[in-house]
Coordinates of C-alpha atoms in Angstrom, one line a residue:
M1 CA 2.4 81.7 -74.9
R2 CA 5.1 81.1 -72.3
K3 CA 4.7 77.8 -70.4
S4 CA 4.7 77.8 -66.7
N5 CA 7.6 76.0 -65.0
K6 CA 5.5 75.0 -62.1
I7 CA 5.3 71.2 -61.6
A8 CA 1.8 69.9 -61.2
K9 CA 1.2 68.0 -58.0
T10 CA -0.2 64.5 -58.2
T11 CA -3.8 64.4 -56.8
I12 CA -6.0 61.7 -55.6
I13 CA -7.9 61.9 -58.9
D14 CA -4.6 61.1 -60.8
I15 CA -4.1 58.1 -58.5
A16 CA -7.6 56.9 -59.2
K17 CA -7.2 57.2 -63.0
A18 CA -3.8 55.4 -63.0
S19 CA -5.2 52.6 -60.8
G20 CA -8.4 52.2 -62.7
V21 CA -10.5 52.7 -59.6
S22 CA -12.8 55.4 -58.3
V23 CA -11.7 58.3 -56.1
S24 CA -13.8 56.9 -53.2
T25 CA -11.9 53.6 -53.4
V26 CA -8.5 55.4 -53.2
S27 CA -9.9 57.4 -50.3
R28 CA -10.9 54.2 -48.5
I29 CA -7.4 52.8 -49.0
L30 CA -5.7 56.0 -47.8
N31 CA -7.8 55.9 -44.6
D32 CA -7.2 52.1 -44.1
K33 CA -10.8 51.1 -44.5
P34 CA -11.4 47.3 -44.6
D35 CA -13.9 47.1 -47.4
V36 CA -11.4 46.9 -50.3
S37 CA -10.0 43.7 -51.8
E38 CA -6.3 43.0 -51.0
K39 CA -5.5 42.8 -54.8
T40 CA -7.0 46.3 -55.4
R41 CA -5.5 47.7 -52.3
Q42 CA -2.0 46.6 -53.4
R43 CA -2.4 47.9 -56.9
V44 CA -3.4 51.3 -55.7
L45 CA -0.6 51.4 -53.1
D46 CA 1.9 50.5 -55.9
V47 CA 0.6 53.4 -58.0
I48 CA 0.9 55.8 -54.9
K49 CA 4.5 54.7 -54.4
E50 CA 5.3 55.1 -58.1
H51 CA 3.9 58.6 -58.2
R52 CA 5.3 59.5 -54.9
F53 CA 1.9 60.7 -53.8
I54 CA 1.7 62.3 -50.3
Q55 CA -1.7 62.6 -48.7
Q56 CA -2.2 66.1 -47.5
A57 CA -2.7 66.7 -43.8
P58 CA -6.1 68.6 -44.1
W59 CA -7.5 65.6 -46.1
K60 CA -6.4 63.2 -43.4
Q61 CA -7.8 65.4 -40.6
L62 CA -11.1 65.8 -42.4
A63 CA -11.4 62.1 -43.0
S64 CA -10.5 61.0 -39.5
G65 CA -12.1 63.8 -37.5
K66 CA -8.8 64.4 -35.7
S67 CA -6.6 67.4 -35.7
R68 CA -3.4 65.4 -35.0
F69 CA -2.4 68.2 -32.6
I70 CA -1.4 67.6 -29.0
T71 CA -1.4 70.5 -26.6
L72 CA 1.2 70.9 -23.8
H73 CA -0.3 73.2 -21.2
Y74 CA 2.6 74.6 -19.2
P75 CA 1.2 77.6 -17.2
Q76 CA 4.3 79.6 -16.5
T77 CA 5.6 79.8 -13.0
P78 CA 9.1 81.0 -11.9
T79 CA 10.1 77.6 -10.4
R80 CA 11.2 75.4 -13.2
I81 CA 11.6 77.7 -16.2
H82 CA 15.1 76.5 -17.0
M83 CA 13.7 73.0 -17.8
M84 CA 11.1 74.3 -20.2
N85 CA 13.2 73.8 -23.3
S86 CA 13.9 70.2 -22.4
F87 CA 10.2 69.6 -21.7
V88 CA 9.2 71.0 -25.1
I89 CA 12.0 69.3 -27.0
G90 CA 11.1 65.9 -25.6
A91 CA 7.4 66.2 -26.3
A92 CA 8.0 67.6 -29.8
A93 CA 10.3 64.7 -30.7
A94 CA 7.6 62.2 -29.7
C95 CA 5.0 64.0 -31.7
E96 CA 7.2 64.1 -34.8
K97 CA 7.8 60.4 -34.5
A98 CA 4.1 59.7 -34.5
N99 CA 3.2 62.3 -37.1
Y100 CA 1.5 64.7 -34.6
S101 CA 2.1 68.4 -34.1
L102 CA 2.7 70.0 -30.7
N103 CA 1.0 73.1 -29.5
V104 CA 2.5 74.8 -26.4
V105 CA 0.2 76.9 -24.3
V106 CA 1.7 78.9 -21.4
S107 CA -1.1 81.2 -20.4
P108 CA -3.5 80.3 -17.5
L109 CA -6.8 78.7 -18.7
D110 CA -10.2 78.8 -17.2
E111 CA -12.8 76.0 -17.6
T112 CA -14.3 77.4 -20.8
S113 CA -11.0 78.0 -22.6
L114 CA -9.7 74.6 -21.6
L115 CA -12.8 72.8 -23.0
T116 CA -12.7 75.0 -26.1
F117 CA -9.4 73.4 -27.2
F118 CA -11.2 70.1 -27.5
R119 CA -14.6 71.1 -28.6
S120 CA -13.3 73.3 -31.4
G121 CA -11.0 70.6 -32.8
Q122 CA -7.8 72.5 -31.9
T123 CA -6.4 69.5 -30.1
D124 CA -6.9 65.7 -29.8
G125 CA -5.3 65.5 -26.3
M126 CA -3.4 67.4 -23.7
I127 CA -0.3 67.1 -21.5
L128 CA -0.9 68.9 -18.2
M129 CA 2.2 70.4 -16.6
E130 CA 2.6 72.0 -13.2
V131 CA 0.1 69.7 -11.6
L132 CA -1.6 70.6 -8.3
M133 CA -2.5 68.1 -5.6
Q134 CA -6.1 69.0 -6.2
D135 CA -6.0 70.1 -9.9
W136 CA -9.3 71.3 -11.4
R137 CA -8.0 70.7 -15.0
V138 CA -7.7 67.0 -14.2
E139 CA -11.2 66.7 -12.8
L140 CA -12.7 68.8 -15.7
L141 CA -11.1 66.7 -18.4
R142 CA -12.0 63.5 -16.7
Q143 CA -15.6 64.5 -16.3
N144 CA -15.8 65.4 -20.0
N145 CA -14.0 62.2 -21.1
F146 CA -11.3 64.2 -23.0
P147 CA -7.9 62.5 -23.4
F148 CA -5.0 63.8 -21.3
V149 CA -1.9 62.7 -19.3
M150 CA -0.2 64.5 -16.5
F151 CA 3.4 65.5 -16.1
G152 CA 3.3 65.3 -12.4
H153 CA 0.8 63.6 -10.1
C154 CA -2.1 64.6 -7.8
E155 CA -3.1 63.4 -4.3
N156 CA -5.4 60.8 -5.8
N157 CA -4.2 59.3 -9.1
T158 CA -6.6 56.4 -9.4
G159 CA -7.3 55.7 -13.1
L160 CA -4.9 58.5 -14.2
S161 CA -1.9 58.1 -16.4
Y162 CA 1.2 60.3 -15.6
V163 CA 4.9 60.7 -15.9
D164 CA 6.8 62.4 -13.2
F165 CA 10.2 62.8 -11.6
D166 CA 10.7 60.7 -8.4
I167 CA 11.5 63.8 -6.5
E168 CA 10.9 62.2 -3.1
A169 CA 13.6 59.7 -3.8
G170 CA 15.8 62.4 -5.3
I171 CA 15.6 64.6 -2.2
K172 CA 16.4 61.5 0.0
M173 CA 19.4 60.9 -2.2
A174 CA 20.6 64.5 -1.6
I175 CA 20.2 64.2 2.2
K176 CA 22.0 60.9 2.3
H177 CA 25.0 62.5 0.4
L178 CA 25.1 65.3 2.9
V179 CA 24.8 63.0 6.0
E180 CA 27.7 61.0 4.7
L181 CA 29.7 64.2 4.6
G182 CA 28.9 64.8 8.3
H183 CA 26.1 67.2 8.0
H184 CA 23.3 67.0 10.6
Q185 CA 21.8 70.5 10.3
I186 CA 20.3 70.6 6.8
G187 CA 17.7 73.1 5.7
F188 CA 15.2 72.7 2.9
V189 CA 14.1 75.7 0.7
S190 CA 10.9 75.3 -1.4
A191 CA 9.9 77.9 -4.0
E192 CA 6.1 78.0 -4.0
P193 CA 4.5 79.4 -7.2
F194 CA 1.0 79.3 -5.7
A195 CA -0.6 81.0 -2.7
F196 CA -0.5 79.3 0.7
T197 CA -1.0 80.2 4.3
R198 CA 2.2 78.6 5.7
T199 CA 0.4 75.6 7.2
E200 CA 1.8 72.2 6.3
S201 CA -1.3 70.8 4.7
D202 CA -2.4 73.5 2.2
S203 CA 0.4 73.5 -0.4
G204 CA -1.3 72.8 -3.6
Y205 CA 1.7 72.5 -5.9
G206 CA 2.5 68.8 -6.4
H207 CA 6.2 69.1 -7.1
T208 CA 6.7 71.0 -3.8
H209 CA 4.5 68.6 -1.8
W210 CA 6.3 65.5 -2.9
S211 CA 9.7 67.2 -2.4
V212 CA 8.9 68.2 1.2
E213 CA 7.6 64.7 1.9
G214 CA 10.9 63.3 0.7
Y215 CA 12.8 65.8 2.9
K216 CA 10.8 65.0 6.0
D217 CA 11.1 61.3 5.5
A218 CA 14.9 61.6 5.2
C219 CA 15.1 63.7 8.3
K220 CA 13.2 61.1 10.2
Q221 CA 15.4 58.3 8.8
Y222 CA 18.6 60.0 9.9
G223 CA 17.3 61.7 13.1
L224 CA 17.7 65.2 11.7
P225 CA 15.7 68.3 12.7
V226 CA 13.2 69.6 10.1
I227 CA 14.3 73.1 9.0
C228 CA 12.1 74.1 6.1
E229 CA 11.7 77.5 4.5
R230 CA 8.8 78.0 2.1
V231 CA 9.1 81.0 -0.2
K232 CA 6.0 82.6 -1.8
M233 CA 7.5 83.3 -5.2
A234 CA 4.8 85.8 -6.2
T235 CA 5.5 88.2 -3.2
E236 CA 8.7 87.1 -1.5
S237 CA 12.4 87.1 -2.4
V238 CA 14.3 83.8 -2.0
E239 CA 17.3 85.7 -0.8
E240 CA 15.4 87.4 2.0
R241 CA 13.8 84.2 3.1
V242 CA 17.1 82.3 3.1
L243 CA 18.7 85.2 5.1
H244 CA 15.9 84.6 7.6
L245 CA 16.6 80.9 7.6
L246 CA 20.3 81.4 8.3
D247 CA 19.7 84.0 11.1
E248 CA 17.1 81.7 12.8
N249 CA 19.4 78.6 12.4
P250 CA 23.0 79.6 12.9
Q251 CA 24.0 76.0 13.2
L252 CA 22.9 75.2 9.6
T253 CA 25.7 73.7 7.4
A254 CA 23.8 72.7 4.3
I255 CA 20.8 73.7 2.2
V256 CA 18.8 71.5 -0.3
T257 CA 16.2 72.8 -2.8
S258 CA 14.1 71.0 -5.4
Q259 CA 13.8 74.0 -7.7
D260 CA 16.5 75.5 -9.8
M261 CA 15.1 79.0 -9.6
A262 CA 15.8 79.1 -5.9
V263 CA 19.6 78.6 -6.4
T264 CA 20.6 82.2 -7.2
G265 CA 18.8 83.5 -4.1
I266 CA 20.3 80.9 -1.9
I267 CA 23.8 81.7 -3.1
K268 CA 23.3 85.4 -2.7
A269 CA 22.0 85.0 0.9
I270 CA 25.0 82.9 1.9
Q271 CA 27.4 85.4 0.4
N272 CA 25.5 88.3 2.0
R273 CA 26.3 86.7 5.4
G274 CA 30.0 86.5 4.5
L275 CA 29.9 82.7 4.3
R276 CA 31.6 80.4 1.8
I277 CA 30.4 77.6 -0.4
P278 CA 31.1 74.8 0.4
E279 CA 33.4 75.5 3.3
D280 CA 30.7 77.0 5.5
I281 CA 27.4 76.0 3.7
S282 CA 27.0 73.1 1.2
I283 CA 24.3 73.3 -1.4
V284 CA 22.4 70.5 -3.3
A285 CA 19.7 71.4 -5.9
S286 CA 17.5 69.7 -8.4
A287 CA 18.8 71.3 -11.7
I288 CA 19.8 70.5 -15.2
E289 CA 23.4 69.9 -15.9
Q290 CA 23.8 73.1 -18.0
M291 CA 22.8 75.3 -15.1
A292 CA 25.0 73.4 -12.6
E293 CA 28.1 74.4 -14.4
L294 CA 27.2 78.1 -14.4
T295 CA 27.5 78.6 -10.7
T296 CA 30.8 79.2 -8.7
P297 CA 31.6 76.7 -7.4
P298 CA 29.8 74.2 -9.8
L299 CA 26.6 73.0 -8.2
T300 CA 26.1 69.5 -6.8
T301 CA 22.8 68.3 -8.2
I302 CA 20.2 65.6 -8.4
N303 CA 19.8 65.4 -12.1
C304 CA 16.5 64.7 -13.9
Q305 CA 16.0 63.4 -17.4
A306 CA 13.6 66.1 -18.4
E307 CA 13.7 65.5 -22.1
A308 CA 13.3 61.8 -21.9
A309 CA 10.5 62.2 -19.3
S310 CA 8.5 64.6 -21.5
Y311 CA 9.0 62.3 -24.5
Q312 CA 7.5 59.5 -22.5
A313 CA 4.5 61.6 -21.5
A314 CA 3.8 62.5 -25.1
M315 CA 4.1 58.9 -26.2
L316 CA 1.6 57.9 -23.4
L317 CA -0.9 60.4 -24.7
I318 CA -0.4 59.2 -28.3
E319 CA -0.9 55.6 -27.3
Q320 CA -4.1 56.7 -25.6
L321 CA -5.3 58.6 -28.6
E322 CA -4.7 55.7 -30.9
G323 CA -6.3 53.1 -28.6
N324 CA -3.1 51.3 -27.7
L325 CA -3.1 52.2 -24.0
D326 CA -4.6 49.5 -21.9
G327 CA -5.5 51.1 -18.5
E328 CA -3.6 53.6 -16.6
R329 CA 0.2 53.9 -16.7
Q330 CA 2.2 55.8 -14.0
I331 CA 5.9 56.3 -14.5
L332 CA 8.4 57.8 -12.2
F333 CA 11.8 58.9 -13.6
P334 CA 14.7 58.4 -11.2
F335 CA 17.3 61.1 -10.3
E336 CA 21.1 60.7 -10.4
L337 CA 23.4 62.5 -7.9
A338 CA 26.2 64.5 -9.6
V339 CA 28.7 65.6 -7.0
R340 CA 30.5 68.9 -7.9
G341 CA 32.1 71.7 -5.9
S342 CA 29.2 73.0 -3.9
T343 CA 29.3 70.2 -1.2
S344 CA 32.0 69.2 1.2
S345 CA 32.5 67.9 4.7
A346 CA 30.8 69.7 7.5
R347 CA 33.1 71.7 9.8
A348 CA 33.0 70.6 13.4
A349 CA 32.7 74.1 14.6
F350 CA 29.5 74.6 12.7
E351 CA 28.0 71.4 14.0
M352 CA 28.7 72.6 17.5
G353 CA 26.7 75.8 16.8
E354 CA 29.7 78.1 17.1
R355 CA 29.3 80.0 13.9
Q356 CA 29.3 83.7 14.6

């Protein structure tokens, strides 16, 4: 009879026989139970090392009652899609380091489907992306005592752990740069992924809310007029709304946006009016470096460390899952200004309102 070339895998039974102990003793050692003498524990661990035994994941999960899966809930909106790769890479790196797996969910969830992830054992914890000022996911998970962290932050963050970009400080940095170049008529364009009624208080999207707060604070600091255009991404074109902004404010010499998906529409609108970047209109945007180099001229940006921030968010959740997080932790990642070709000094004629 022809022998099989298949190499037999070492099992927990083999380890028990080689160590002279029961299978249950090996299991207790593998799961780090305290009721085994140090001498026996060390002997079994030496045998495990000698046989290069690797405990299978399903066994670990069954023993611990944990899936060792973390879910990144990133409901897709058109506002920050260029950053998604960086968000996923950072979170995945943290999971790999801690021996967890990452599950990415991009579809919208209702209350039942969100709770099912936890109750069915599909996930141990969740990272919530695209956080709203009043986010039902946050309240639901908190009420049910399920582990989560936010990438973003709400209006009331008491007792909550989160990682976010310090977008308020980033927008202030952008305005400061433009003011130092002589700009005093600076518009702000926000791309709104969720419905609103154009009143100042009802924008539910956290990233936009904190961006606008930073813009208004900077305008107050430098004595600038507030010129803000909010675009309903679901029903409106950024280009059309920026054309409206330019027509209503012919004295405008610069535009700032906190969302990279608004950049193309802003550039198209400026070119549609026969204006030049940066000679006639300067642009500063929150965008990743790779995107900044794709525009002509290259885009002046406030850069965010998306990969590092998502890595930190995943590590916060893992610390929480493993009982190593003492209380809430709230981390804001800073921005850096990268000056490129889309900003320059404001022309005096524009500041006098003489643009035709």
